[in-house]
Short mmCIF file of C-alpha atoms in Angstrom, two decimals:
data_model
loop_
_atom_site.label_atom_id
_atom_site.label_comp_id
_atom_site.label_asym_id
_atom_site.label_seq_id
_atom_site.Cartn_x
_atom_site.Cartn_y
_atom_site.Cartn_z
CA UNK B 1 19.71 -149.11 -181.13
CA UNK B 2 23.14 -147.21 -181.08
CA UNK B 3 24.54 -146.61 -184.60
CA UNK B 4 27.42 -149.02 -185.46
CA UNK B 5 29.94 -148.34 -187.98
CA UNK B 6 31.93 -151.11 -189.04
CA UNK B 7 33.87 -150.22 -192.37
CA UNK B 8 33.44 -147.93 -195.18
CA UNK B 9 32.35 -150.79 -197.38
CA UNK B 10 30.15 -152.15 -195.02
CA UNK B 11 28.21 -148.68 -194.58
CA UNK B 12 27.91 -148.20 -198.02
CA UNK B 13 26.61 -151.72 -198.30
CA UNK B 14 23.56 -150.53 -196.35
CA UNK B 15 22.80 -147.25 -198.27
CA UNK B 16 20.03 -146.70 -201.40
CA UNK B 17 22.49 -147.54 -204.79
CA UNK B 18 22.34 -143.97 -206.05
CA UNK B 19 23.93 -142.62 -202.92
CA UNK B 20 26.50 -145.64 -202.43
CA UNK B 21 27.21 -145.16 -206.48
CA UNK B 22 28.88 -142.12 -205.19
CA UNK B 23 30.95 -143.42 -202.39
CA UNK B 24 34.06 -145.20 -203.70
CA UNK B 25 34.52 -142.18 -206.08
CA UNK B 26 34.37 -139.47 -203.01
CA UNK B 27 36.49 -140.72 -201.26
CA UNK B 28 39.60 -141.69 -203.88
CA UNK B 29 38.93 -137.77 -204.62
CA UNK B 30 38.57 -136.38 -200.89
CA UNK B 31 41.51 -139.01 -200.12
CA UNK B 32 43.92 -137.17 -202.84
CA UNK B 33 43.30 -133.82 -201.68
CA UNK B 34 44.19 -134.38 -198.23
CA UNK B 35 46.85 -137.04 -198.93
CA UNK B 36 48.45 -133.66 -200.94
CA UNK B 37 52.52 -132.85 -199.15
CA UNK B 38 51.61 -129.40 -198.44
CA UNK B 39 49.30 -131.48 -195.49
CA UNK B 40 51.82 -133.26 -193.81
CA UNK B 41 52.10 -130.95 -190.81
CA UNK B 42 48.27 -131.16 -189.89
CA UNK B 43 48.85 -135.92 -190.60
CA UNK B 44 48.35 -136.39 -187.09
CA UNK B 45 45.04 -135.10 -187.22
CA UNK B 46 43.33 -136.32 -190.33
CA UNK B 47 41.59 -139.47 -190.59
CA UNK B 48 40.16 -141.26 -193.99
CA UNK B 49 37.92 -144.21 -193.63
CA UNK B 50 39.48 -147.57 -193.47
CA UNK B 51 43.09 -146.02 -193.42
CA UNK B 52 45.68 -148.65 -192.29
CA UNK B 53 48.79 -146.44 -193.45
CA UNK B 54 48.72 -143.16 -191.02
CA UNK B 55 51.71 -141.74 -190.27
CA UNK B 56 51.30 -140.97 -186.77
CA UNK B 57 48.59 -143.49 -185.54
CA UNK B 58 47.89 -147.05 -185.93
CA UNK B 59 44.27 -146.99 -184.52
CA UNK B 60 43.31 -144.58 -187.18
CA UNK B 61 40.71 -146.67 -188.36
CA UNK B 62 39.40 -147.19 -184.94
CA UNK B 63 39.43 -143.51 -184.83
CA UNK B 64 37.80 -142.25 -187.98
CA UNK B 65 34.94 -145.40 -186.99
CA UNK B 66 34.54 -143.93 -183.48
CA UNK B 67 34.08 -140.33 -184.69
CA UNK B 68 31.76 -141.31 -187.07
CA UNK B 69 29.49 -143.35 -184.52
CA UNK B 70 29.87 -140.34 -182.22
CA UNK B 71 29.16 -137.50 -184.60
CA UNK B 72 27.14 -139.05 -187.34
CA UNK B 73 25.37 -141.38 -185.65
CA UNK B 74 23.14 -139.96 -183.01
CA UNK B 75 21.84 -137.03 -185.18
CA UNK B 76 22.53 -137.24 -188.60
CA UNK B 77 21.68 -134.07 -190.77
CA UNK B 78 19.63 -135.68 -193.96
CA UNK B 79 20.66 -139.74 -192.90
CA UNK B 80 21.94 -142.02 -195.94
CA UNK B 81 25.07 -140.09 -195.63
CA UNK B 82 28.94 -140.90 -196.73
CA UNK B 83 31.77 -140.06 -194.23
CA UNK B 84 34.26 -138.94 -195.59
CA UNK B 85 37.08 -137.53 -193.39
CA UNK B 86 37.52 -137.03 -189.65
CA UNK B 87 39.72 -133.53 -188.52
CA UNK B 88 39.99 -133.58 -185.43
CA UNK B 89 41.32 -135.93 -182.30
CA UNK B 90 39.88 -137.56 -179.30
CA UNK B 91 40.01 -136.47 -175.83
CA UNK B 92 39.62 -138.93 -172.89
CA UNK B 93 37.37 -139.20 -170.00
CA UNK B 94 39.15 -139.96 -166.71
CA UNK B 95 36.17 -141.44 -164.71
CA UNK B 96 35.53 -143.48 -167.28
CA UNK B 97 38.42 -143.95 -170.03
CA UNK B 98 36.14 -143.58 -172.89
CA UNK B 99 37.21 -141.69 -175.70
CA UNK B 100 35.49 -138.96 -176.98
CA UNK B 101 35.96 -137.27 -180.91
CA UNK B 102 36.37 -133.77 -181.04
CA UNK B 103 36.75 -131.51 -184.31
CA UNK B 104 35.00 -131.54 -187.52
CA UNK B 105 33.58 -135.04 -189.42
CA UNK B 106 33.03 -134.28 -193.17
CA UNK B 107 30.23 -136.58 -194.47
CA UNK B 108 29.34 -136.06 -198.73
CA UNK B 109 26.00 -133.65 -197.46
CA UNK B 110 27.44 -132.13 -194.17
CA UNK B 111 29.70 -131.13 -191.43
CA UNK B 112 29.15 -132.10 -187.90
CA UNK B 113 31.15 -130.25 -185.34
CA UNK B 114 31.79 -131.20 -182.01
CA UNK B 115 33.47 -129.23 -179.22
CA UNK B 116 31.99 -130.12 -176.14
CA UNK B 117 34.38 -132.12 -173.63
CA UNK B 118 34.81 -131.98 -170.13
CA UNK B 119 36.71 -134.86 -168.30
CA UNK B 120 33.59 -134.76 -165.64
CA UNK B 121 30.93 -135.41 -168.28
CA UNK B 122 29.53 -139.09 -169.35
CA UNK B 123 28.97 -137.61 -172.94
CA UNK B 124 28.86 -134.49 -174.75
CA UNK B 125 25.59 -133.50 -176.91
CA UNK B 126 25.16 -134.59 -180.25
CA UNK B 127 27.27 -132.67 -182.62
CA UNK B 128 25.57 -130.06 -184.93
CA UNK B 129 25.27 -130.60 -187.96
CA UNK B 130 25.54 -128.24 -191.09
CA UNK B 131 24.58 -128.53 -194.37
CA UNK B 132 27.14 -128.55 -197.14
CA UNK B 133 26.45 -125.15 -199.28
CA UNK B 134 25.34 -125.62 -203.03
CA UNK B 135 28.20 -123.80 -204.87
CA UNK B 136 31.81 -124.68 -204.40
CA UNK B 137 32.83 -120.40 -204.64
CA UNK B 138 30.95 -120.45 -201.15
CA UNK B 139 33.21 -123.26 -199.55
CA UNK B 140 35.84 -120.84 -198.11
CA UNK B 141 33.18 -118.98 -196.23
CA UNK B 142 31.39 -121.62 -194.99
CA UNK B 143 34.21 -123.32 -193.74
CA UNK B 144 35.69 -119.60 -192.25
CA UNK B 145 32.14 -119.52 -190.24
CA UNK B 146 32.54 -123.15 -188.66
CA UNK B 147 36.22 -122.13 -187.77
CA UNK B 148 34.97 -118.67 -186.38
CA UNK B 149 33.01 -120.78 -184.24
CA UNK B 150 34.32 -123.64 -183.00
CA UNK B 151 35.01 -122.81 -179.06
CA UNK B 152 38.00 -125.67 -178.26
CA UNK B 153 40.62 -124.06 -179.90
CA UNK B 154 42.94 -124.04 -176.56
CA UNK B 155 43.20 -127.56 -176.56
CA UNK B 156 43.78 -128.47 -180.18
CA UNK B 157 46.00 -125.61 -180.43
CA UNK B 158 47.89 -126.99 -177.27
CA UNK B 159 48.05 -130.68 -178.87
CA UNK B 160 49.46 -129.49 -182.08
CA UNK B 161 52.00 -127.73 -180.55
CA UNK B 162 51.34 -124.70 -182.52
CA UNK B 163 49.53 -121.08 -182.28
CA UNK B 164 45.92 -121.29 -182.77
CA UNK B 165 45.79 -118.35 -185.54
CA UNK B 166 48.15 -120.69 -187.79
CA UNK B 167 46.59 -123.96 -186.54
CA UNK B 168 43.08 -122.21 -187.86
CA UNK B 169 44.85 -121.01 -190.81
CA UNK B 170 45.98 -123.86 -191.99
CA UNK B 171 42.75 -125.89 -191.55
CA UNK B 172 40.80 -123.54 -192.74
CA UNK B 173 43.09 -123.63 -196.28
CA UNK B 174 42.50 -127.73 -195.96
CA UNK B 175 38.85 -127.79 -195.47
CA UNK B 176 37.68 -125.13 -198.18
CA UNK B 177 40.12 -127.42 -200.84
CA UNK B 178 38.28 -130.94 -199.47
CA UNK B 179 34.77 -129.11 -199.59
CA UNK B 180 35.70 -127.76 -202.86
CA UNK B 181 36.36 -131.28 -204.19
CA UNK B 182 33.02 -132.66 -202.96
CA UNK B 183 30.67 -129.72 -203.54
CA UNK B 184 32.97 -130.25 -207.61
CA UNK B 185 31.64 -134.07 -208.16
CA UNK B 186 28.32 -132.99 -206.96
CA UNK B 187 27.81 -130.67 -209.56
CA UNK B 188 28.91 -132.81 -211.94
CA UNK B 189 26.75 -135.80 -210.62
CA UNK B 190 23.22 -133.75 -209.51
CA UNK B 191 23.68 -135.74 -206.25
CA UNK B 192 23.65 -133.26 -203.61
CA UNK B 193 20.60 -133.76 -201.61
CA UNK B 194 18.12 -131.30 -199.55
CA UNK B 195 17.12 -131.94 -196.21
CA UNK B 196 13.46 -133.51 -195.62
CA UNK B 197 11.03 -130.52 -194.38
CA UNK B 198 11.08 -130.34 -190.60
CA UNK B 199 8.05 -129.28 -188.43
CA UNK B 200 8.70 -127.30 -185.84
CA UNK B 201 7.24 -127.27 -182.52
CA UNK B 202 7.45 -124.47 -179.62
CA UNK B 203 6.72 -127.35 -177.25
CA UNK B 204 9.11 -130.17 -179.05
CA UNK B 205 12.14 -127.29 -178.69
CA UNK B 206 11.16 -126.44 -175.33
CA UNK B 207 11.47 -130.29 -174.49
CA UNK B 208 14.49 -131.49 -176.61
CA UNK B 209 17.03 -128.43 -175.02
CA UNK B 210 15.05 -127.98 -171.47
CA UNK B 211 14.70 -124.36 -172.28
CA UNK B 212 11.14 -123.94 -170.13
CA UNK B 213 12.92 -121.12 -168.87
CA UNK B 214 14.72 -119.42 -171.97
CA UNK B 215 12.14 -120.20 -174.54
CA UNK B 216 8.73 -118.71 -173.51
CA UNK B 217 5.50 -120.16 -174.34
CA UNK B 218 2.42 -118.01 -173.69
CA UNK B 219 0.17 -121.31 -173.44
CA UNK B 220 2.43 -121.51 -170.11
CA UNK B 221 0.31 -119.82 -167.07
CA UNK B 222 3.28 -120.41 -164.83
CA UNK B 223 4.77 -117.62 -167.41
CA UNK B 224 2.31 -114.64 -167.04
CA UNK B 225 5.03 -112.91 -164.79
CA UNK B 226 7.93 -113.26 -166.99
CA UNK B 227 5.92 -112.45 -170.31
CA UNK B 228 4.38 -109.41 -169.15
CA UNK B 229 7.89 -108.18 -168.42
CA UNK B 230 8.99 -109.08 -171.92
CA UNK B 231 5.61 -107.88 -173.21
CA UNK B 232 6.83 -104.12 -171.29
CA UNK B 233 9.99 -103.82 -171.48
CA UNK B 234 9.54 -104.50 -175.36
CA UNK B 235 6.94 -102.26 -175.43
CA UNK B 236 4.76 -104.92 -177.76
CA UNK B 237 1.03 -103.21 -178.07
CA UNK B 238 -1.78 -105.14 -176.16
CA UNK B 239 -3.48 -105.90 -179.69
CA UNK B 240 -0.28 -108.23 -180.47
CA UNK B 241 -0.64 -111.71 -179.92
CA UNK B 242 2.46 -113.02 -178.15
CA UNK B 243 3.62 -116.36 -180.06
CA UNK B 244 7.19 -117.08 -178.36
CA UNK B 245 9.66 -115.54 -176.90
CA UNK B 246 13.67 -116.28 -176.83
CA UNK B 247 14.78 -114.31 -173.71
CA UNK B 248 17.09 -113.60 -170.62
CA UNK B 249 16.32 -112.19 -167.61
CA UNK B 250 19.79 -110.81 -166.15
CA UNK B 251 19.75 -109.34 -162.27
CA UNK B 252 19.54 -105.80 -163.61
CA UNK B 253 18.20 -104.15 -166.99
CA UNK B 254 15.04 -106.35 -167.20
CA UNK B 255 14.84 -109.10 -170.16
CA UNK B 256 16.49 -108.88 -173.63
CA UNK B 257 16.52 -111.03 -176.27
CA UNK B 258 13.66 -111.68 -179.22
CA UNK B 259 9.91 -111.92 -179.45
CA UNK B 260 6.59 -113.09 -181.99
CA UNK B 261 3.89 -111.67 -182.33
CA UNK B 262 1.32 -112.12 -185.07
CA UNK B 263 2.60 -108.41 -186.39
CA UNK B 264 5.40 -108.12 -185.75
CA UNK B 265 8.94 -109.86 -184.76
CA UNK B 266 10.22 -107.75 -181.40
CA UNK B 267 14.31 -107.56 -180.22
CA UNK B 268 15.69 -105.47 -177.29
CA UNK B 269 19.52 -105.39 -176.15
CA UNK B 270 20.28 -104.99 -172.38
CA UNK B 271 20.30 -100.95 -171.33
CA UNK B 272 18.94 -100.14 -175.33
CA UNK B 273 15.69 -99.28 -176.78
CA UNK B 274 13.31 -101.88 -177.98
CA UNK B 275 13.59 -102.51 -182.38
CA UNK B 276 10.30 -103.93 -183.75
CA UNK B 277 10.24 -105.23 -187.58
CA UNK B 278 6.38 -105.63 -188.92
CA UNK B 279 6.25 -109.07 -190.04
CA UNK B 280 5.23 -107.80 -193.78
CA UNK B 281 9.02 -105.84 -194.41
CA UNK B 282 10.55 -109.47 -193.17
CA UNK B 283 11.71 -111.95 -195.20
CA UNK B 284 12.10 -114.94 -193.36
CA UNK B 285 14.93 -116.90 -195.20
CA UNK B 286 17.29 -114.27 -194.82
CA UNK B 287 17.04 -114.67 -191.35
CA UNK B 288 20.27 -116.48 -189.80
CA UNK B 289 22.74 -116.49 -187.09
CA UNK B 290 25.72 -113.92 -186.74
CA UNK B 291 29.38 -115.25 -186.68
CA UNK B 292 29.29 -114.51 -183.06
CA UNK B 293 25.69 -116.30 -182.11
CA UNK B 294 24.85 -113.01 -180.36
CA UNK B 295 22.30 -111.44 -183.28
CA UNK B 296 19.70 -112.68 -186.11
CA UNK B 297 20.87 -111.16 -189.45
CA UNK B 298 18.09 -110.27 -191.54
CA UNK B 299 17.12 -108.39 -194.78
CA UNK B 300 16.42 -105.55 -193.30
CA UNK B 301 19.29 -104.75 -191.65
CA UNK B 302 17.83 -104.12 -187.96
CA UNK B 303 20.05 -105.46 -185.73
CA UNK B 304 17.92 -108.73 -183.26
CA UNK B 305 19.30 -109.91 -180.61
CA UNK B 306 19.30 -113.21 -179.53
CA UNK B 307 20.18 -114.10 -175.40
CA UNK B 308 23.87 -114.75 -174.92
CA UNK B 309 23.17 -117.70 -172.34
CA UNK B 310 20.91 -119.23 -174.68
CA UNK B 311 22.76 -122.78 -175.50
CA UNK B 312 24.45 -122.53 -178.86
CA UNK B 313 22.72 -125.70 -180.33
CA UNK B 314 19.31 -124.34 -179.57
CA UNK B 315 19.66 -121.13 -181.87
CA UNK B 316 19.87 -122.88 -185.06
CA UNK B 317 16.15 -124.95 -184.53
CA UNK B 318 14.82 -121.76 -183.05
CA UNK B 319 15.64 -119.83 -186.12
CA UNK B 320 14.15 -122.81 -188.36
CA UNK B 321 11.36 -122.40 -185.73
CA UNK B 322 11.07 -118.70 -186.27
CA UNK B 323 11.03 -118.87 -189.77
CA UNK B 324 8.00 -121.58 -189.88
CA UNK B 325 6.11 -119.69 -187.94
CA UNK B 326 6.69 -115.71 -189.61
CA UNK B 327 5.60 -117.87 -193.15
CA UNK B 328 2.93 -119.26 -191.50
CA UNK B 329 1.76 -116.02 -190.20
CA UNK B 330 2.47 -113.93 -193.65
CA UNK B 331 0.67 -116.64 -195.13
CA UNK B 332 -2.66 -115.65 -193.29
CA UNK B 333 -2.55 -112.23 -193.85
#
């Protein structure tokens, strides 16, 4: 059943009381901040919930409802969540006429970001969410990262009428002070919330982004080929039990990208020598994605490099996947 959104005070009629307790006071506060004068140039794309007084469109209700259904709806980061503010606009299908919200939708746990449109396309993927950090001193560069990011600059840029380095500017000063204000009240309230754990499959991934042919599994025998290229052209030891492998296999230069063993965690750039990191030296929560989605920053500083035709919104569950898996492994050592 498709997620329905009907009013602000209807969705928080169907949350647990301790998260609805929070609602009404949210969004007076997030409302404040971005009702502020110095954010009168970026009106016409800023939606609250429920707002019947917007300066430059009288559907903003409609709007903020739509990119919430859109956004929120079909994946929602924790669930039980509290939208908040919609930054963004919507772009129209011409086959079809449906709308479609593009930008960022600020919920009280996390952003989701969606910047996927083409007028060909029935619908874009769900948007990604991310969680909101802990510590309102990190908002600025968490916000800077989304930002950094975010591919459909041309468009928004070209609708606002303005460059996009002081479009990005500007909304990058706007988000950090609303993320500020929420990440403020949930200090104050111990009501920010942590994700459920997650399981991880190599087989549920594989399935959910139809990467047979990206993400390697050794359990595949239709793979042998492709593996023992990676498995050479890594130069990963026969005693090394292959668990996964993220890779690309270009016309020339033979696959690059990353590989598991049970040792060790394997990377090799196109034309460059292969790096290998012994699982012990690794400290899987340090691992995370660059600001450019090409490399896996880690502790030890070695630079990993992840496939650039790998879709963007399967590198963040392959690096939760990747992390399961090196725990699981240290733990059986």
């Amino acid at each position: 059943m498709a997620f329905v959104y009907a009013s602000f005070n209807d969705h928080l009629a169907t949350l647990p009381d301790p998260h609805a307790r929070h609602g009404a006071a949210l969004r007076a506060a997030v409302e404040q901040a971005v009702r502020r004068p110095s954010n009168a140039d970026l009106s016409a794309f800023l939606f609250l919930p429920d707002q019947a007084d917007h300066p430059d469109h009288e559907d903003a209700a409609q709007v903020f409802a739509q990119a919430v259904e859109q956004m929120y709806g079909p994946k929602p980061w924790i669930g039980d969540e509290i939208p908040l503010l919609f930054v963004g606009y919507h772009a129209m299908n011409r086959l079809s006429g449906r709308r479609t919200a593009q930008g960022l939708l600020l919920s009280d746990q996390a952003i989701y970001v969606q910047d996927d449109f083409t007028v060909l396309s029935s619908a874009p993927p769900p948007a990604e969410g991310h969680a909101l950090p802990a510590r309102a001193d990190d908002a600025g560069a968490f916000v800077a990262v989304l930002l950094a990011r975010y591919k459909a600059w041309k468009d928004w840029s070209a609708l606002a009428e303005r460059p996009e380095a002081a479009l990005t500017s500007r909304l990058d000063v706007l988000l950090t002070s609303v993320l500020r204000t929420v990440l403020d009240h949930h200090a104050q309230h111990q009501s920010q919330r942590q994700a459920p754990e997650r399981h991880w499959t190599l087989g549920g991934l594989i399935a959910d982004h139809g990467a047979a042919d990206t993400l390697l599994d050794p359990a595949n025998p239709k793979l042998a080929k492709k593996l023992g290229k990676v498995v050479d052209k890594f130069q990963i030891p026969n005693a090394e039990a292959l668990q996964f492998a993220l890779v690309d296999f270009p016309l020339f230069g033979g696959p690059y990208g990353l590989a598991l063993t049970a040792q060790a965690l394997h990377s090799k750039d196109l034309m460059e020598a292969p790096v290998h990191i012994e699982l012990a030296r690794l400290d899987a929560r340090s691992l995370r994605l660059s600001e450019k989605g090409d490399q896996l920053l880690n502790n030890v500083e070695a630079t990993l490099t992840l496939p650039a035709h790998a879709d963007t919104a399967l590198k963040g569950p392959f690096i939760a996947l990747l992390q399961q898996e090196i725990l699981r492994l240290q733990a059986m050592r």
